[in-house]
Short mmCIF file of N, CA and C in Angstrom, two decimals:
data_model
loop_
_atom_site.label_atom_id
_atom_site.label_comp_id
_atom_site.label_asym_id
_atom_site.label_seq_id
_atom_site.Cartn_x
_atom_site.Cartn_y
_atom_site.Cartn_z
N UNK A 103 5.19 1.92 13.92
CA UNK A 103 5.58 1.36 12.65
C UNK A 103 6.12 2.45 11.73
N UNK A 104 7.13 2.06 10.85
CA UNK A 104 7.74 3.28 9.74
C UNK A 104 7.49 2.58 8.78
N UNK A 105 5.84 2.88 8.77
CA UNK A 105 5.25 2.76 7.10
C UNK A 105 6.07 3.38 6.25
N UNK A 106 6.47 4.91 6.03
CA UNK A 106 7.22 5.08 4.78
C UNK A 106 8.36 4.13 4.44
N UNK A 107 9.52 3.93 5.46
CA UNK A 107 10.58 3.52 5.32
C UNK A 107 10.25 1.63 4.83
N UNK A 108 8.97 1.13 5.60
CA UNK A 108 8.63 -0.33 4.85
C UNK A 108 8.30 -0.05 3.43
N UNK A 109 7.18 0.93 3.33
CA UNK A 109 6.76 0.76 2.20
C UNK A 109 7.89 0.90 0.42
N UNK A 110 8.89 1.67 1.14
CA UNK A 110 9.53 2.45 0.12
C UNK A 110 11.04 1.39 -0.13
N UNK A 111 11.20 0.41 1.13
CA UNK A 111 11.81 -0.61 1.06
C UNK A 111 11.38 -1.82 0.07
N UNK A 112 10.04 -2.21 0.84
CA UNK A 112 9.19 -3.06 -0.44
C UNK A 112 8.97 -2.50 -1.89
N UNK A 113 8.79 -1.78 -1.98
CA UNK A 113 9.13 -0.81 -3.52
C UNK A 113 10.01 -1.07 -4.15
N UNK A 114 11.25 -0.51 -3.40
CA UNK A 114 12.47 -1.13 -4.02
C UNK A 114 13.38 -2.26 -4.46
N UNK A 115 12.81 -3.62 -3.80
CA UNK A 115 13.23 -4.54 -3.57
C UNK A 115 11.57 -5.49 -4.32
N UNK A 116 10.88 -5.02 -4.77
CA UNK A 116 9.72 -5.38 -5.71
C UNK A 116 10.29 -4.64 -7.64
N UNK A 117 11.00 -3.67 -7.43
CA UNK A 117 11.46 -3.11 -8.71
C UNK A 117 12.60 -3.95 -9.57
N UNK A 118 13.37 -4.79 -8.74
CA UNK A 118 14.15 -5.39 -8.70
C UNK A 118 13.98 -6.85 -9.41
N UNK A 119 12.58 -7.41 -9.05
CA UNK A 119 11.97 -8.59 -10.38
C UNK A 119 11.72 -7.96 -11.68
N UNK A 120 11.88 -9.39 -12.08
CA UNK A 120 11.75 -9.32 -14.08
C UNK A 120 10.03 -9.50 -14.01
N UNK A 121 9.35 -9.58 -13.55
CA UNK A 121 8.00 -9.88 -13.69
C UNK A 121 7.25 -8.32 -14.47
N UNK A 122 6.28 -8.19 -15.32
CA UNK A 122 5.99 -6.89 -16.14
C UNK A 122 5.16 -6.25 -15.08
N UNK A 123 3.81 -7.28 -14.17
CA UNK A 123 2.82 -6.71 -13.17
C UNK A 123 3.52 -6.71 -12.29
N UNK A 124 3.26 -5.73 -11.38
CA UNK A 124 4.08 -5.43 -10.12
C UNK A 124 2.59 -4.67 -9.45
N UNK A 125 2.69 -5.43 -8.27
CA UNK A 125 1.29 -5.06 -7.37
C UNK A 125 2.68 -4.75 -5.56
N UNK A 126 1.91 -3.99 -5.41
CA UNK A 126 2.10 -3.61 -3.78
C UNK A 126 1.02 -3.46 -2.97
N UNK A 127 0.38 -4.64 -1.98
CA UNK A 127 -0.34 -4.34 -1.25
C UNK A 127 0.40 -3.87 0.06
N UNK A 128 -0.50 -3.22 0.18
CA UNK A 128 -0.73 -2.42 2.11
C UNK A 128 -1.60 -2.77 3.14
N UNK A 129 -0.73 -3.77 4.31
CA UNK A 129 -2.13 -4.03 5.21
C UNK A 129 -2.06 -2.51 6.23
N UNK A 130 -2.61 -2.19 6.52
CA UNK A 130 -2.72 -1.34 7.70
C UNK A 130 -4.20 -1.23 8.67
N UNK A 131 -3.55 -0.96 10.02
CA UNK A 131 -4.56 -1.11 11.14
C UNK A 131 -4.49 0.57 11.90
N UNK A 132 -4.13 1.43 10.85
CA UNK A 132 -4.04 2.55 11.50
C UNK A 132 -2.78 3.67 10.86
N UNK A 133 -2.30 4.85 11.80
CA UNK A 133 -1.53 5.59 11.47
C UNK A 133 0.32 5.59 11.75
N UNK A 134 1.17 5.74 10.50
CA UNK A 134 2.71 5.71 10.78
C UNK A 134 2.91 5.86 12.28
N UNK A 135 3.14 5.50 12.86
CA UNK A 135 4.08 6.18 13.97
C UNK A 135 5.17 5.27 14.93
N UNK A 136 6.95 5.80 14.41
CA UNK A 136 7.92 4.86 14.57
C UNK A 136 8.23 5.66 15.83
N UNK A 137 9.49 5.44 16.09
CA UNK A 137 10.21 6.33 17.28
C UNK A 137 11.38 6.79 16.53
N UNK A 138 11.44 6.88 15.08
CA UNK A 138 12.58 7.26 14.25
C UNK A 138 12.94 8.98 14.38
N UNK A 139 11.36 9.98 15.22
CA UNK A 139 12.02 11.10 15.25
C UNK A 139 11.75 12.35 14.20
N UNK A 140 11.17 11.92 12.71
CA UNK A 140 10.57 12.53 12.22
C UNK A 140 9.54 12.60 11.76
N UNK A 141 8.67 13.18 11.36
CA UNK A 141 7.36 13.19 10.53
C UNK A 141 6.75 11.95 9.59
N UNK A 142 6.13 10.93 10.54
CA UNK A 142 5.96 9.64 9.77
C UNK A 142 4.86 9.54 8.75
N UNK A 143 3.60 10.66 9.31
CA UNK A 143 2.79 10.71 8.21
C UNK A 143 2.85 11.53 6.88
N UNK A 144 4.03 12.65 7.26
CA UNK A 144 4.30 13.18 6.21
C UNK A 144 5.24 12.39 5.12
N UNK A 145 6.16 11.76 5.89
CA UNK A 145 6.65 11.08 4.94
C UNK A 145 6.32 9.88 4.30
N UNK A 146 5.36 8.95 4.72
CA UNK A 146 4.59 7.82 3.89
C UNK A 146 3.60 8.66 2.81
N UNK A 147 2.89 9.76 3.30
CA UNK A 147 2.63 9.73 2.50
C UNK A 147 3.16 10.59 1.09
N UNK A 148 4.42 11.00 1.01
CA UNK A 148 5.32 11.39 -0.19
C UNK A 148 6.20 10.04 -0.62
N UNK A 149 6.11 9.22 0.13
CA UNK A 149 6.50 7.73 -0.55
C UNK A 149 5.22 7.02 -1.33
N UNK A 150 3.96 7.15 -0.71
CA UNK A 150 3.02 6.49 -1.90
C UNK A 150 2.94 7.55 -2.86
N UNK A 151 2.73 8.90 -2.55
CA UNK A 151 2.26 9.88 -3.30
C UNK A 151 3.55 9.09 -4.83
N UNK A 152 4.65 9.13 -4.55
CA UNK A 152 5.74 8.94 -5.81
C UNK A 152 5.81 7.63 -6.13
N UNK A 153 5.56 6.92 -5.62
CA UNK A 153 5.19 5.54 -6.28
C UNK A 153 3.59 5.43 -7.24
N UNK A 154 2.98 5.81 -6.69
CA UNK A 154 1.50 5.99 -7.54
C UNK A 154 2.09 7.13 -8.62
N UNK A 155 2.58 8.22 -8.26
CA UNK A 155 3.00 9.32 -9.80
C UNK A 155 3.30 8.59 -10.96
N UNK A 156 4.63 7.57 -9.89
CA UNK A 156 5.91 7.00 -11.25
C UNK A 156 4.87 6.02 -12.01
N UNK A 157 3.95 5.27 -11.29
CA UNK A 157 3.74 4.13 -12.03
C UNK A 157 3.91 2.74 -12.45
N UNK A 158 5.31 2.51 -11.72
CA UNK A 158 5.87 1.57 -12.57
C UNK A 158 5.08 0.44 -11.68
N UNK A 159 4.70 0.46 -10.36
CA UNK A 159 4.00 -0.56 -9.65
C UNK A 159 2.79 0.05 -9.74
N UNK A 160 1.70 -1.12 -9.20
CA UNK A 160 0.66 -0.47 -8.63
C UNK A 160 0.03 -0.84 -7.18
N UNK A 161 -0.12 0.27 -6.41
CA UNK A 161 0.01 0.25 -5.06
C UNK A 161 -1.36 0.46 -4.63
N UNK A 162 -1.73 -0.35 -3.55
CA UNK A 162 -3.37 -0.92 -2.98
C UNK A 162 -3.06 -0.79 -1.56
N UNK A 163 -3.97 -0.19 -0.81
CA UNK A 163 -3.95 0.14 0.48
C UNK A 163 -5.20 -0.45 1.07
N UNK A 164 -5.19 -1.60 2.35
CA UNK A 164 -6.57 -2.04 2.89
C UNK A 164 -6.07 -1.91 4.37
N UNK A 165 -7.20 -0.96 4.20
CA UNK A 165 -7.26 -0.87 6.08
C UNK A 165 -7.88 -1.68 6.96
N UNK A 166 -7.52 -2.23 7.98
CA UNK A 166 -7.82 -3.01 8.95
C UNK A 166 -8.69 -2.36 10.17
N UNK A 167 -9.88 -2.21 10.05
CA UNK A 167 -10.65 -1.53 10.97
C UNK A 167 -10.36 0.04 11.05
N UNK A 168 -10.07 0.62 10.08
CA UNK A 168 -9.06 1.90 10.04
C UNK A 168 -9.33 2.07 9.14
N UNK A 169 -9.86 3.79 8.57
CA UNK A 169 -9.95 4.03 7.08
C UNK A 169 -8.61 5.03 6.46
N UNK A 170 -7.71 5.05 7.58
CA UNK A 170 -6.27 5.96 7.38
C UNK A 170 -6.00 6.03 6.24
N UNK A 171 -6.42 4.77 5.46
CA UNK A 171 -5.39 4.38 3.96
C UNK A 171 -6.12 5.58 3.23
N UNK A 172 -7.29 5.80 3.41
CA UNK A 172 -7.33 6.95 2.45
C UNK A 172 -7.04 8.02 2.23
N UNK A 173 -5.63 8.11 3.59
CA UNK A 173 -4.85 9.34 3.16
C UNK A 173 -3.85 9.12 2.55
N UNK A 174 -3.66 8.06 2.22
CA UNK A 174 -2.17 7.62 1.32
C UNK A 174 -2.39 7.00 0.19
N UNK A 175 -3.36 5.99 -0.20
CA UNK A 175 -3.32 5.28 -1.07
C UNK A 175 -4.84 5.68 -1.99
N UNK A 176 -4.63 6.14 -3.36
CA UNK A 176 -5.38 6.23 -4.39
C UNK A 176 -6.61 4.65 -4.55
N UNK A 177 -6.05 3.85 -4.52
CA UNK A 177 -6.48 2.02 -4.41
C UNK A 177 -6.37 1.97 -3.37
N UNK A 178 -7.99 1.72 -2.82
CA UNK A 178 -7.90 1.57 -1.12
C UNK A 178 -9.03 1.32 -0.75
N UNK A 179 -9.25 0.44 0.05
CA UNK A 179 -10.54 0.01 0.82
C UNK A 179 -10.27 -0.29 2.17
N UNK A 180 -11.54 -0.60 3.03
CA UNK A 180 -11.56 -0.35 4.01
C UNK A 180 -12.12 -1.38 4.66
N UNK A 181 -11.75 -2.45 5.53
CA UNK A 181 -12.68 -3.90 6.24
C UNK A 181 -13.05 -3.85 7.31
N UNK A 182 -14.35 -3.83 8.25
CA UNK A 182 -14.85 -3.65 9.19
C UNK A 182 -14.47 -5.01 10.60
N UNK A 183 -13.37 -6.09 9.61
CA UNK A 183 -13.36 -6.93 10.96
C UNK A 183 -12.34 -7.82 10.07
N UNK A 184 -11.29 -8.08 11.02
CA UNK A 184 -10.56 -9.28 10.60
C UNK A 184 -10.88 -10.08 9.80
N UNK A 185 -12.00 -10.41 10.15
CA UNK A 185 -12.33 -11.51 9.51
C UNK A 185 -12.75 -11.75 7.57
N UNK A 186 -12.80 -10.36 7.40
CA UNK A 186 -12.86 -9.85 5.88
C UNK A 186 -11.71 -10.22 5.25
N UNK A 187 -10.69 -10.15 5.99
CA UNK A 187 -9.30 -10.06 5.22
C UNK A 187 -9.04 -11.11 4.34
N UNK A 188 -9.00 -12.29 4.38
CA UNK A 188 -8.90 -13.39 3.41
C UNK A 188 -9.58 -13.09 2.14
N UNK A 189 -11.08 -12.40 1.99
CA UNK A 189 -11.55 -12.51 1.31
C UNK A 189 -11.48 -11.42 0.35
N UNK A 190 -10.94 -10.25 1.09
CA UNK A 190 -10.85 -9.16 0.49
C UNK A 190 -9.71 -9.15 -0.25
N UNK A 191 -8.62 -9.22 0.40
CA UNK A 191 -6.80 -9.54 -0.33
C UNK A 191 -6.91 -10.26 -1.61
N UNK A 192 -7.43 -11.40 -1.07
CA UNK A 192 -7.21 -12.34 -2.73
C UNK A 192 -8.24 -11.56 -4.41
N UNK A 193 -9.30 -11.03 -3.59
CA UNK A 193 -9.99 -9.93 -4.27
C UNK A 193 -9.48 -9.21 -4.97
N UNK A 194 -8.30 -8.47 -4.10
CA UNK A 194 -7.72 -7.21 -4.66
C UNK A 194 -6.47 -8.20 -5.34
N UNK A 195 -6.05 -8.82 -5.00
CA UNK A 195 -4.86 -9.44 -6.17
C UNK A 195 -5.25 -9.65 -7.44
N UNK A 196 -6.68 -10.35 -7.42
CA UNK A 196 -7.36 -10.86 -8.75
C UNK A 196 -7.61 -9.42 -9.25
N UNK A 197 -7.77 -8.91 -8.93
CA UNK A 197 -8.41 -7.46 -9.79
C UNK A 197 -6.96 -6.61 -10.43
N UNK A 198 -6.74 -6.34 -9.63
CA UNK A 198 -5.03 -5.05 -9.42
C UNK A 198 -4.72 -6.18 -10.48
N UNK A 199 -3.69 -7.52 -10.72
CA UNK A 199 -3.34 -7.87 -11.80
C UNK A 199 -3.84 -7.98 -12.94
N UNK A 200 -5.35 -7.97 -13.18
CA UNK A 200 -6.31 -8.10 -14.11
C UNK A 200 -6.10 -6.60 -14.54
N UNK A 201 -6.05 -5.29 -14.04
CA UNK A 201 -5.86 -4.61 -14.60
C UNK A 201 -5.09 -3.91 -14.63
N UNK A 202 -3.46 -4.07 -14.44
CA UNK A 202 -2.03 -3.51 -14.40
C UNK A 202 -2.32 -3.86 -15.73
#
């Protein structure tokens, strides 16, 4: 997967609404790795690193049996089984907009 290149796509194409809250969640089940050829973990994480700097969104990372996100994402938790996910996501939407 080329987490940077998704994430920094969804970024851009999320900057692009008139809406004032701007949330970016992150599912992930683990670490970048595309066949694109360069440095995938270095570069996701200088794509969240500058999206969390700028601000203008706010970006949430939940790992899927995987605690990876806590090398990229400042907002980040971690779910021990599929089966969390429903409950956790809508969690983090209600919250992250409650406090953008």
């Amino acid at each position: 997967n080329a987490d940077g290149e998704s994430l920094l796509h969804a970024y851009t194409n999320l900057l692009k609404r008139k809406e004032g809250k701007k949330v970016l969640i992150v599912l992930s089940d683990g670490s970048p790795a595309s066949s694109a050829g360069y440095d995938d973990d270095a570069f996701l994480f200088k794509i969240a690193k500058a999206i969390q700097d700028e601000g203008r969104v706010r970006l949430y990372g939940i790992g899927i049996m995987d605690r990876n996100v806590e090398r990229y994402y400042r907002n980040r938790c971690t779910i021990k089984s599929a089966n969390e996910l429903e409950d956790k996501l809508m969690g983090v939407v209600r919250d992250q907009l409650l406090e953008v």
